[in-house]
Amino acid sequence: MSSRIRQARSRATELVIGLLLVATAAWLSRAAAQPAAPPEPAAQRTSVAGAPPARIGPRYDDDGALPERATPVTDYTLSARLDPTTHEIAGSGSVVFRNTSAAPLGALYVHLYLNAFKNERTLFLRSPFVTARDGRGPSDFGYIDVRRLTARELGGRDIWPGSAAHTPGDPDDQTDIEVPLPTPLEPGQSLTLDLEFTAKLPSVVARTGYAGSFHFVAQWFPKLARLESDGTFAHFPFHPQSEFHADFGRYDVTIDVPEGFVVGATGARTESATEAGRHRVRHLADSVHDFAWTAWDRFQRAERQLDGIAVSVLYPPGHEANARTTLEVTAAALPILARRYGPYPYPSLTIVHPPAAAVDAGGMEYPTLITTGGPWYSQLLPGKGVELVTVHELGHQWFQGMVASNEHAFPFLDEGLTTHVEQSVMEELYGRASLGRWFDHPVSGRAMRRAYAASAAHDDVIAKPADQFASWMGLFGSVYSRTATLFDTLGNVYGKDEVERALGRYARYYRFAHPGPRHLILALQEVLGEEAAEQASLVLFEGGWVDYRVDAPESVPVREPRGVFERKGGRATVDRAGETQGERHESRVVVRRHGTVRFPVKVELVFADGRRERRSWDGRGSWTALSVVDRHPVVGAIVDPELRITLDQNLGNNATARGIMLAPRTLERTSYVAALLFGALAP
Amino acid sequence: MIRAVDLRRCLDRRRALVALWLLQSGVGVVLALPWWAGVAFDEAARHPQGDAPLFEAGALLLWEVALGLAPQFGSMATGTFLLMLVGSILWLVPRAAFIESLHAPPHQPLAVAAGRGVRRFPAFVLITGATSLTQLLVLFFTLTLAASAAAAFVESLGERGSDQVAAGILLLGVAAVAILGVVRDLGFCHAVSQDESGLTSLIRALSAFVARPATSLLAWAAHAIWGAFTVLAAAWLVGLIDVSQPGTWRLALVLAVHQLALLVLALLRGAWLSRALSLARPVP
């Protein structure tokens, strides 16, 4: 796996390096073009994509100022009828769209995400090299056909026939469709759109589709792109490395499935009825920006009330142990997340564990509905896969669910922050063995993430759109692992509680809003200080990196100096080697910092008698020399002895010692394992 | 159960036992050398605490070294596998010598046993080749069957049920592989005790197993179970000792625990072969 990551890193570096300047310049110019705006009242904070406010303030360090709900921009009332044989969904309903921007709108943008799986010429499927995380396309294709889109305020006129035939600039893709409006929609006006559509699910791919009678139904309806405050839409075609972005609103969805199918969906269930061989459920969800659901005739259900939240786990038969673990880890993680980033505001949470045949539906987040994964015997394995995925997806309820950043434009804001959340919560719950015990050795998630981070192109920009990474593994290394490792380092250097306070302030202020990278930096700046924010910005926006290393210590006995000296009695010449001053030694250790990022570090000097002494270095400059005079020479040195700067590109060069190191423990352990293996295999 | 008489027989040939243990440890060192060198010459091992930080909980530095080794992993693993394959064939000489020692009266000079071991080499190669090939075929067949069964039954039995069917098939396959291992050891013992060719010994071993299948299997299983227990106990003890902490005594203690475990495993193997010698006697 690691070699694959390294290859991916090399390829990513080669391919992306030409795009870095363009991407950075584009981002900076866009950022510079945003007018400075005063902080908006919480109730109106539906779009804060412009410049961050001058100050968030400690008011958002606790839950006192939290908005109760989002200001709705798009309200969906939909009906969906599933045919499990053809895997088609007949959909109809209405959407109320409000122009909350400051500009009149001449067109709407509608995402038809399922069309990504229509054929092998779409943006999603056309490249055999740039793929989604599962690396596979569907064996059965999927699509969505819009039959009608009428606007009540325009006299019931069907505006769909006037829509673009394809994604702007891409005749082979139909996931991003412009729908011109006959008359502009003025600021403050609403449009009620009635629609009919048919969605054909693909075989499970990229967290949606069917496998046998299991159906996971995501991105299944015509979805309005998010309206920015300046009247533009945040629209984009469905790229295999990208996720989604939408406005908050209220979803009222009635799902109609054959009798015997168990349904799980976003929001709380308000109605449930079975008649004429069909089972109908109605789900209501307020202050969410997406709606996903699942239906399977074999689901088992485990339920628990957790602090007023109805938590349901839907799982395949035989996965009882996974379901128990999922509930337990949810019960443990929810209070931690609520304490750090504000309470979970919804009355329900549904966790779906897909069957093995639909493994690609696992590990995904939707508002109030997440999917996990793992074989039925996961709990017999030494790792903590189910726990890790559950915590990760739970974390997304905040960083993507409520703090609804643009997943396409800046995937690090949701995946990176959530990976940090996953890592820190797992460590809070399970300590250093947060990933499990491998061969009786406790292995932590942060160690694994750090390794992936170090494998990623270390000078690649993290804060850039998902489709500008060379591969999914490149995105994974930078967006998931490098961001999480940055926050791990910030926590180790500036205090874990302080980092969580900064993230809490960011999460609370932008709850039910759509922040960008600079909003996060503002929170870091306020809580951790200018220096920390500057380093974070370097890493996120400019491919900043750091590698501390220490040179072998040098020591000489302290002697009387030779030469010609002017003394009281006249000129004196000392021409023979000076006497040693007792048994004193002068030692010098040079510590170096490569890269553009700096953090203050400790340097540990190891003396010949085994004593250790710590010095501090602020990390400024590219090197520093530490000198010491002592009875014993310095024989070893370690920069960052507690390995706090996990962002360090190479932790292996952080220490040095005189003499030959024989790695005896390694020889002992590897030879024992080899002897055991040989004994087991040899006759 | 392990019979006291077999353990005693083995302990009475302690020089042969110790020689076999030392040889196996030595083979372990040879096989481990490339891996050790990869770590020892990595920058991460040039720590004032030596390689102790590699064993720290959390495994931050261990991952670092693993990343460094990743590009060479494939070639190193292939090299180790080939070395192990060649070693396994050459190992037949000490194995034959050890069985010779068990068969002969105590205090037989090691050189004599070794000489006889060399003489048995062709017969041992034939027995090992035939049984190992059959074992591979059985494994391939059962793996294929298990995978097909898992796919075929997933609709009707669900994931767990179909996996359990597959596991059952695999278990049968493993049992067949174990039986073939028992037959191989009986063949070795027959070749030594009856001074017969490899083919004859293999046929006789099959007859001996068929005559007393349960006794043979249970006797082998008892030694195998105690062997597994020994390995697990050693792992648990080593976890307690924790070589990432300061103190050379920890390394010495871990070395002692591991070597003791290897010695116990050699003793258990010897006790089983002693039992196999009696089981391999021709059926009247």
mmCIF file of C-alpha atoms in Angstrom, chain B:
data_model
loop_
_atom_site.group_PDB
_atom_site.id
_atom_site.type_symbol
_atom_site.label_atom_id
_atom_site.label_comp_id
_atom_site.label_asym_id
_atom_site.label_seq_id
_atom_site.Cartn_x
_atom_site.Cartn_y
_atom_site.Cartn_z
ATOM 1 C CA MET B 1 -2.073 -35.401 25.677
ATOM 2 C CA ILE B 2 1.671 -35.303 25.536
ATOM 3 C CA ARG B 3 3.181 -38.447 26.981
ATOM 4 C CA ALA B 4 5.862 -38.084 29.607
ATOM 5 C CA VAL B 5 7.826 -40.861 27.972
ATOM 6 C CA ASP B 6 8.102 -38.853 24.775
ATOM 7 C CA LEU B 7 9.225 -35.731 26.589
ATOM 8 C CA ARG B 8 11.782 -37.787 28.537
ATOM 9 C CA ARG B 9 13.050 -39.412 25.388
ATOM 10 C CA CYS B 10 13.533 -36.012 23.922
ATOM 11 C CA LEU B 11 15.212 -34.588 27.008
ATOM 12 C CA ASP B 12 17.556 -37.585 27.107
ATOM 13 C CA ARG B 13 18.834 -36.379 23.706
ATOM 14 C CA ARG B 14 19.345 -32.850 24.947
ATOM 15 C CA ARG B 15 22.422 -32.221 22.823
ATOM 16 C CA ALA B 16 20.441 -32.957 19.679
ATOM 17 C CA LEU B 17 17.557 -30.884 21.000
ATOM 18 C CA VAL B 18 19.781 -27.905 21.803
ATOM 19 C CA ALA B 19 21.526 -28.221 18.445
ATOM 20 C CA LEU B 20 18.189 -28.148 16.649
ATOM 21 C CA TRP B 21 17.034 -25.130 18.698
ATOM 22 C CA LEU B 22 20.267 -23.235 18.012
ATOM 23 C CA LEU B 23 20.034 -24.099 14.352
ATOM 24 C CA GLN B 24 16.478 -22.805 14.112
ATOM 25 C CA SER B 25 17.416 -19.604 15.934
ATOM 26 C CA GLY B 26 20.353 -19.215 13.567
ATOM 27 C CA VAL B 27 18.111 -19.663 10.555
ATOM 28 C CA GLY B 28 15.859 -16.998 12.062
ATOM 29 C CA VAL B 29 18.793 -14.597 12.282
ATOM 30 C CA VAL B 30 19.824 -15.279 8.675
ATOM 31 C CA LEU B 31 16.299 -14.749 7.409
ATOM 32 C CA ALA B 32 15.922 -11.592 9.467
ATOM 33 C CA LEU B 33 19.221 -10.006 8.470
ATOM 34 C CA PRO B 34 17.983 -8.074 5.396
ATOM 35 C CA TRP B 35 15.032 -6.700 7.379
ATOM 36 C CA TRP B 36 17.228 -5.832 10.320
ATOM 37 C CA ALA B 37 19.748 -4.138 8.031
ATOM 38 C CA GLY B 38 16.951 -2.077 6.498
ATOM 39 C CA VAL B 39 16.097 -0.773 9.937
ATOM 40 C CA ALA B 40 19.613 -0.574 11.398
ATOM 41 C CA PHE B 41 20.889 1.553 8.529
ATOM 42 C CA ASP B 42 17.813 3.769 8.525
ATOM 43 C CA GLU B 43 18.270 7.216 10.042
ATOM 44 C CA ALA B 44 15.507 6.462 12.531
ATOM 45 C CA ALA B 45 17.684 3.887 14.288
ATOM 46 C CA ARG B 46 20.433 6.441 14.965
ATOM 47 C CA HIS B 47 18.649 7.521 18.091
ATOM 48 C CA PRO B 48 20.443 7.943 21.409
ATOM 49 C CA GLN B 49 18.075 5.280 22.720
ATOM 50 C CA GLY B 50 18.937 3.016 19.822
ATOM 51 C CA ASP B 51 15.934 1.327 18.260
ATOM 52 C CA ALA B 52 13.858 1.447 21.465
ATOM 53 C CA PRO B 53 11.572 4.250 20.155
ATOM 54 C CA LEU B 54 10.530 1.960 17.302
ATOM 55 C CA PHE B 55 8.717 -0.150 19.874
ATOM 56 C CA GLU B 56 6.877 2.723 21.543
ATOM 57 C CA ALA B 57 3.097 2.545 21.843
ATOM 58 C CA GLY B 58 1.400 4.360 18.997
ATOM 59 C CA ALA B 59 4.125 3.273 16.553
ATOM 60 C CA LEU B 60 4.918 6.727 15.139
ATOM 61 C CA LEU B 61 8.553 5.903 14.377
ATOM 62 C CA LEU B 62 7.768 2.324 13.396
ATOM 63 C CA TRP B 63 5.490 3.683 10.645
ATOM 64 C CA GLU B 64 8.340 5.985 9.637
ATOM 65 C CA VAL B 65 10.712 3.064 9.182
ATOM 66 C CA ALA B 66 8.032 1.022 7.437
ATOM 67 C CA LEU B 67 7.541 3.900 4.982
ATOM 68 C CA GLY B 68 11.256 3.940 4.317
ATOM 69 C CA LEU B 69 11.274 0.199 3.686
ATOM 70 C CA ALA B 70 8.109 0.223 1.581
ATOM 71 C CA PRO B 71 9.805 0.572 -1.818
ATOM 72 C CA GLN B 72 11.993 -2.460 -1.109
ATOM 73 C CA PHE B 73 9.282 -4.479 0.610
ATOM 74 C CA GLY B 74 8.327 -6.582 -2.418
ATOM 75 C CA SER B 75 11.865 -7.581 -3.300
ATOM 76 C CA MET B 76 12.785 -8.228 0.345
ATOM 77 C CA ALA B 77 9.701 -10.377 0.892
ATOM 78 C CA THR B 78 10.436 -12.347 -2.283
ATOM 79 C CA GLY B 79 14.032 -12.833 -1.199
ATOM 80 C CA THR B 80 12.975 -14.003 2.240
ATOM 81 C CA PHE B 81 10.463 -16.417 0.726
ATOM 82 C CA LEU B 82 13.070 -17.934 -1.581
ATOM 83 C CA LEU B 83 15.562 -18.222 1.273
ATOM 84 C CA MET B 84 12.887 -19.892 3.364
ATOM 85 C CA LEU B 85 12.112 -22.315 0.539
ATOM 86 C CA VAL B 86 15.752 -23.320 0.101
ATOM 87 C CA GLY B 87 16.167 -23.430 3.879
ATOM 88 C CA SER B 88 13.150 -25.712 4.210
ATOM 89 C CA ILE B 89 14.727 -28.227 1.833
ATOM 90 C CA LEU B 90 18.107 -28.099 3.538
ATOM 91 C CA TRP B 91 16.343 -28.327 6.888
ATOM 92 C CA LEU B 92 15.486 -31.928 6.041
ATOM 93 C CA VAL B 93 19.041 -32.920 6.995
ATOM 94 C CA PRO B 94 18.883 -31.676 10.615
ATOM 95 C CA ARG B 95 15.320 -32.933 10.807
ATOM 96 C CA ALA B 96 16.454 -36.425 9.740
ATOM 97 C CA ALA B 97 19.414 -36.242 12.089
ATOM 98 C CA PHE B 98 17.148 -35.325 14.979
ATOM 99 C CA ILE B 99 14.814 -38.242 14.259
ATOM 100 C CA GLU B 100 17.883 -40.469 14.014
ATOM 101 C CA SER B 101 18.890 -39.266 17.483
ATOM 102 C CA LEU B 102 15.437 -39.969 18.847
ATOM 103 C CA HIS B 103 15.485 -43.428 17.305
ATOM 104 C CA ALA B 104 18.994 -44.279 18.446
ATOM 105 C CA PRO B 105 19.983 -44.856 22.075
ATOM 106 C CA PRO B 106 20.799 -41.718 24.084
ATOM 107 C CA HIS B 107 24.282 -40.175 23.947
ATOM 108 C CA GLN B 108 24.803 -41.092 20.319
ATOM 109 C CA PRO B 109 27.351 -38.588 18.976
ATOM 110 C CA LEU B 110 25.759 -35.758 17.027
ATOM 111 C CA ALA B 111 28.147 -36.320 14.144
ATOM 112 C CA VAL B 112 26.857 -39.851 13.684
ATOM 113 C CA ALA B 113 23.256 -38.654 13.682
ATOM 114 C CA ALA B 114 24.151 -35.899 11.246
ATOM 115 C CA GLY B 115 25.834 -38.392 8.927
ATOM 116 C CA ARG B 116 22.774 -40.578 8.948
ATOM 117 C CA GLY B 117 20.628 -37.516 8.427
ATOM 118 C CA VAL B 118 22.504 -36.735 5.230
ATOM 119 C CA ARG B 119 21.967 -40.312 4.067
ATOM 120 C CA ARG B 120 18.209 -39.971 4.607
ATOM 121 C CA PHE B 121 18.039 -36.741 2.621
ATOM 122 C CA PRO B 122 16.741 -38.217 -0.686
ATOM 123 C CA ALA B 123 13.988 -40.163 1.078
ATOM 124 C CA PHE B 124 12.999 -37.094 3.100
ATOM 125 C CA VAL B 125 12.936 -34.940 -0.033
ATOM 126 C CA LEU B 126 10.600 -37.382 -1.750
ATOM 127 C CA ILE B 127 8.281 -37.597 1.250
ATOM 128 C CA THR B 128 8.261 -33.822 1.717
ATOM 129 C CA GLY B 129 7.795 -33.134 -1.987
ATOM 130 C CA ALA B 130 4.855 -35.494 -2.323
ATOM 131 C CA THR B 131 3.076 -34.346 0.839
ATOM 132 C CA SER B 132 3.770 -30.623 0.314
ATOM 133 C CA LEU B 133 2.519 -30.735 -3.253
ATOM 134 C CA THR B 134 -0.636 -32.498 -2.119
ATOM 135 C CA GLN B 135 -1.025 -29.956 0.670
ATOM 136 C CA LEU B 136 -0.799 -27.095 -1.838
ATOM 137 C CA LEU B 137 -3.360 -28.755 -4.095
ATOM 138 C CA VAL B 138 -5.707 -29.323 -1.176
ATOM 139 C CA LEU B 139 -5.314 -25.692 -0.077
ATOM 140 C CA PHE B 140 -5.950 -24.382 -3.575
ATOM 141 C CA PHE B 141 -8.982 -26.622 -3.997
ATOM 142 C CA THR B 142 -10.505 -25.735 -0.634
ATOM 143 C CA LEU B 143 -9.849 -22.011 -1.082
ATOM 144 C CA THR B 144 -11.565 -22.094 -4.460
ATOM 145 C CA LEU B 145 -14.421 -24.163 -3.091
ATOM 146 C CA ALA B 146 -14.790 -21.907 -0.049
ATOM 147 C CA ALA B 147 -14.869 -18.753 -2.177
ATOM 148 C CA SER B 148 -17.463 -20.280 -4.501
ATOM 149 C CA ALA B 149 -19.573 -21.471 -1.572
ATOM 150 C CA ALA B 150 -19.437 -18.058 0.079
ATOM 151 C CA ALA B 151 -20.712 -16.451 -3.116
ATOM 152 C CA ALA B 152 -23.316 -19.139 -3.742
ATOM 153 C CA PHE B 153 -24.847 -19.118 -0.273
ATOM 154 C CA VAL B 154 -24.801 -15.410 0.509
ATOM 155 C CA GLU B 155 -28.338 -14.898 -0.823
ATOM 156 C CA SER B 156 -29.885 -17.801 1.063
ATOM 157 C CA LEU B 157 -27.807 -17.815 4.251
ATOM 158 C CA GLY B 158 -26.724 -14.217 4.565
ATOM 159 C CA GLU B 159 -23.169 -12.957 4.984
ATOM 160 C CA ARG B 160 -22.394 -14.695 8.248
ATOM 161 C CA GLY B 161 -23.990 -17.976 7.229
ATOM 162 C CA SER B 162 -22.197 -18.121 3.886
ATOM 163 C CA ASP B 163 -18.905 -17.122 5.502
ATOM 164 C CA GLN B 164 -19.412 -19.861 8.054
ATOM 165 C CA VAL B 165 -19.960 -22.395 5.275
ATOM 166 C CA ALA B 166 -16.754 -21.138 3.651
ATOM 167 C CA ALA B 167 -14.932 -21.299 6.988
ATOM 168 C CA GLY B 168 -16.184 -24.865 7.461
ATOM 169 C CA ILE B 169 -14.778 -25.834 4.078
ATOM 170 C CA LEU B 170 -11.522 -24.093 4.884
ATOM 171 C CA LEU B 171 -11.385 -25.876 8.224
ATOM 172 C CA LEU B 172 -11.768 -29.184 6.416
ATOM 173 C CA GLY B 173 -8.980 -28.148 4.094
ATOM 174 C CA VAL B 174 -6.755 -27.196 7.016
ATOM 175 C CA ALA B 175 -7.544 -30.540 8.653
ATOM 176 C CA ALA B 176 -6.557 -32.303 5.434
ATOM 177 C CA VAL B 177 -3.333 -30.298 5.327
ATOM 178 C CA ALA B 178 -2.666 -31.245 8.966
ATOM 179 C CA ILE B 179 -3.317 -34.908 8.202
ATOM 180 C CA LEU B 180 -0.855 -34.740 5.326
ATOM 181 C CA GLY B 181 1.657 -33.173 7.718
ATOM 182 C CA VAL B 182 1.113 -36.023 10.146
ATOM 183 C CA VAL B 183 1.561 -38.554 7.334
ATOM 184 C CA ARG B 184 4.760 -36.767 6.299
ATOM 185 C CA ASP B 185 6.158 -36.997 9.847
ATOM 186 C CA LEU B 186 5.126 -40.659 10.087
ATOM 187 C CA GLY B 187 6.899 -41.185 6.758
ATOM 188 C CA PHE B 188 10.051 -39.536 8.115
ATOM 189 C CA CYS B 189 9.938 -41.752 11.190
ATOM 190 C CA HIS B 190 9.319 -44.850 9.128
ATOM 191 C CA ALA B 191 12.229 -44.061 6.813
ATOM 192 C CA VAL B 192 14.502 -43.704 9.830
ATOM 193 C CA SER B 193 13.268 -46.582 11.954
ATOM 194 C CA GLN B 194 12.817 -49.093 9.135
ATOM 195 C CA ASP B 195 15.611 -47.810 6.918
ATOM 196 C CA GLU B 196 13.391 -47.795 3.876
ATOM 197 C CA SER B 197 13.089 -45.663 0.760
ATOM 198 C CA GLY B 198 10.977 -42.544 0.590
ATOM 199 C CA LEU B 199 8.198 -44.072 -1.484
ATOM 200 C CA THR B 200 7.903 -47.180 0.706
ATOM 201 C CA SER B 201 7.989 -45.033 3.826
ATOM 202 C CA LEU B 202 5.229 -42.829 2.472
ATOM 203 C CA ILE B 203 3.018 -45.810 1.703
ATOM 204 C CA ARG B 204 3.728 -47.330 5.117
ATOM 205 C CA ALA B 205 3.036 -43.982 6.783
ATOM 206 C CA LEU B 206 -0.336 -43.814 5.065
ATOM 207 C CA SER B 207 -1.130 -47.342 6.286
ATOM 208 C CA ALA B 208 -0.020 -46.430 9.804
ATOM 209 C CA PHE B 209 -2.213 -43.329 9.790
ATOM 210 C CA VAL B 210 -5.210 -45.180 8.414
ATOM 211 C CA ALA B 211 -4.734 -47.834 11.084
ATOM 212 C CA ARG B 212 -4.822 -45.275 13.901
ATOM 213 C CA PRO B 213 -6.118 -41.963 12.541
ATOM 214 C CA ALA B 214 -7.595 -40.563 15.741
ATOM 215 C CA THR B 215 -4.609 -41.472 17.888
ATOM 216 C CA SER B 216 -2.209 -39.970 15.371
ATOM 217 C CA LEU B 217 -4.184 -36.776 14.883
ATOM 218 C CA LEU B 218 -4.873 -36.233 18.566
ATOM 219 C CA ALA B 219 -1.237 -36.802 19.451
ATOM 220 C CA TRP B 220 -0.172 -34.239 16.832
ATOM 221 C CA ALA B 221 -2.912 -31.801 17.828
ATOM 222 C CA ALA B 222 -1.882 -31.893 21.501
ATOM 223 C CA HIS B 223 1.610 -30.800 20.582
ATOM 224 C CA ALA B 224 0.309 -28.180 18.167
ATOM 225 C CA ILE B 225 -2.037 -26.709 20.773
ATOM 226 C CA TRP B 226 0.701 -26.514 23.385
ATOM 227 C CA GLY B 227 2.914 -24.909 20.755
ATOM 228 C CA ALA B 228 0.325 -22.234 20.018
ATOM 229 C CA PHE B 229 -0.122 -21.640 23.735
ATOM 230 C CA THR B 230 3.645 -21.197 24.109
ATOM 231 C CA VAL B 231 3.784 -18.580 21.348
ATOM 232 C CA LEU B 232 0.830 -16.642 22.766
ATOM 233 C CA ALA B 233 2.219 -16.750 26.298
ATOM 234 C CA ALA B 234 5.569 -15.458 25.055
ATOM 235 C CA ALA B 235 3.824 -12.601 23.190
ATOM 236 C CA TRP B 236 1.905 -11.663 26.312
ATOM 237 C CA LEU B 237 5.037 -11.698 28.465
ATOM 238 C CA VAL B 238 6.999 -9.639 25.959
ATOM 239 C CA GLY B 239 4.175 -7.090 25.870
ATOM 240 C CA LEU B 240 4.526 -6.725 29.634
ATOM 241 C CA ILE B 241 8.291 -6.303 29.478
ATOM 242 C CA ASP B 242 8.027 -3.465 26.883
ATOM 243 C CA VAL B 243 11.443 -2.982 25.292
ATOM 244 C CA SER B 244 10.663 0.624 24.422
ATOM 245 C CA GLN B 245 11.374 1.510 28.048
ATOM 246 C CA PRO B 246 14.963 2.113 29.222
ATOM 247 C CA GLY B 247 16.957 -0.831 30.547
ATOM 248 C CA THR B 248 19.122 -3.342 28.725
ATOM 249 C CA TRP B 249 17.707 -5.978 31.038
ATOM 250 C CA ARG B 250 14.399 -5.692 29.217
ATOM 251 C CA LEU B 251 16.032 -6.668 25.940
ATOM 252 C CA ALA B 252 17.854 -9.519 27.674
ATOM 253 C CA LEU B 253 14.627 -10.717 29.244
ATOM 254 C CA VAL B 254 12.721 -10.565 25.967
ATOM 255 C CA LEU B 255 15.524 -12.460 24.254
ATOM 256 C CA ALA B 256 15.354 -15.081 26.990
ATOM 257 C CA VAL B 257 11.566 -15.384 26.731
ATOM 258 C CA HIS B 258 11.652 -15.736 22.962
ATOM 259 C CA GLN B 259 14.507 -18.226 22.951
ATOM 260 C CA LEU B 260 12.821 -20.225 25.693
ATOM 261 C CA ALA B 261 9.683 -20.280 23.572
ATOM 262 C CA LEU B 262 11.679 -21.575 20.600
ATOM 263 C CA LEU B 263 13.292 -24.204 22.814
ATOM 264 C CA VAL B 264 9.908 -25.322 24.129
ATOM 265 C CA LEU B 265 8.626 -25.511 20.559
ATOM 266 C CA ALA B 266 11.609 -27.666 19.595
ATOM 267 C CA LEU B 267 10.938 -29.889 22.614
ATOM 268 C CA LEU B 268 7.265 -30.213 21.692
ATOM 269 C CA ARG B 269 8.198 -31.054 18.109
ATOM 270 C CA GLY B 270 10.683 -33.611 19.403
ATOM 271 C CA ALA B 271 8.076 -35.155 21.699
ATOM 272 C CA TRP B 272 5.663 -35.435 18.771
ATOM 273 C CA LEU B 273 8.319 -37.056 16.563
ATOM 274 C CA SER B 274 9.100 -39.460 19.395
ATOM 275 C CA ARG B 275 5.429 -40.380 19.473
ATOM 276 C CA ALA B 276 5.392 -40.600 15.682
ATOM 277 C CA LEU B 277 8.277 -43.074 15.820
ATOM 278 C CA SER B 278 6.128 -45.429 17.830
ATOM 279 C CA LEU B 279 3.063 -44.766 15.671
ATOM 280 C CA ALA B 280 5.042 -45.406 12.503
ATOM 281 C CA ARG B 281 5.959 -48.921 13.507
ATOM 282 C CA PRO B 282 4.598 -51.374 10.960
ATOM 283 C CA VAL B 283 1.152 -52.626 11.821
ATOM 284 C CA PRO B 284 1.401 -56.339 12.609
#
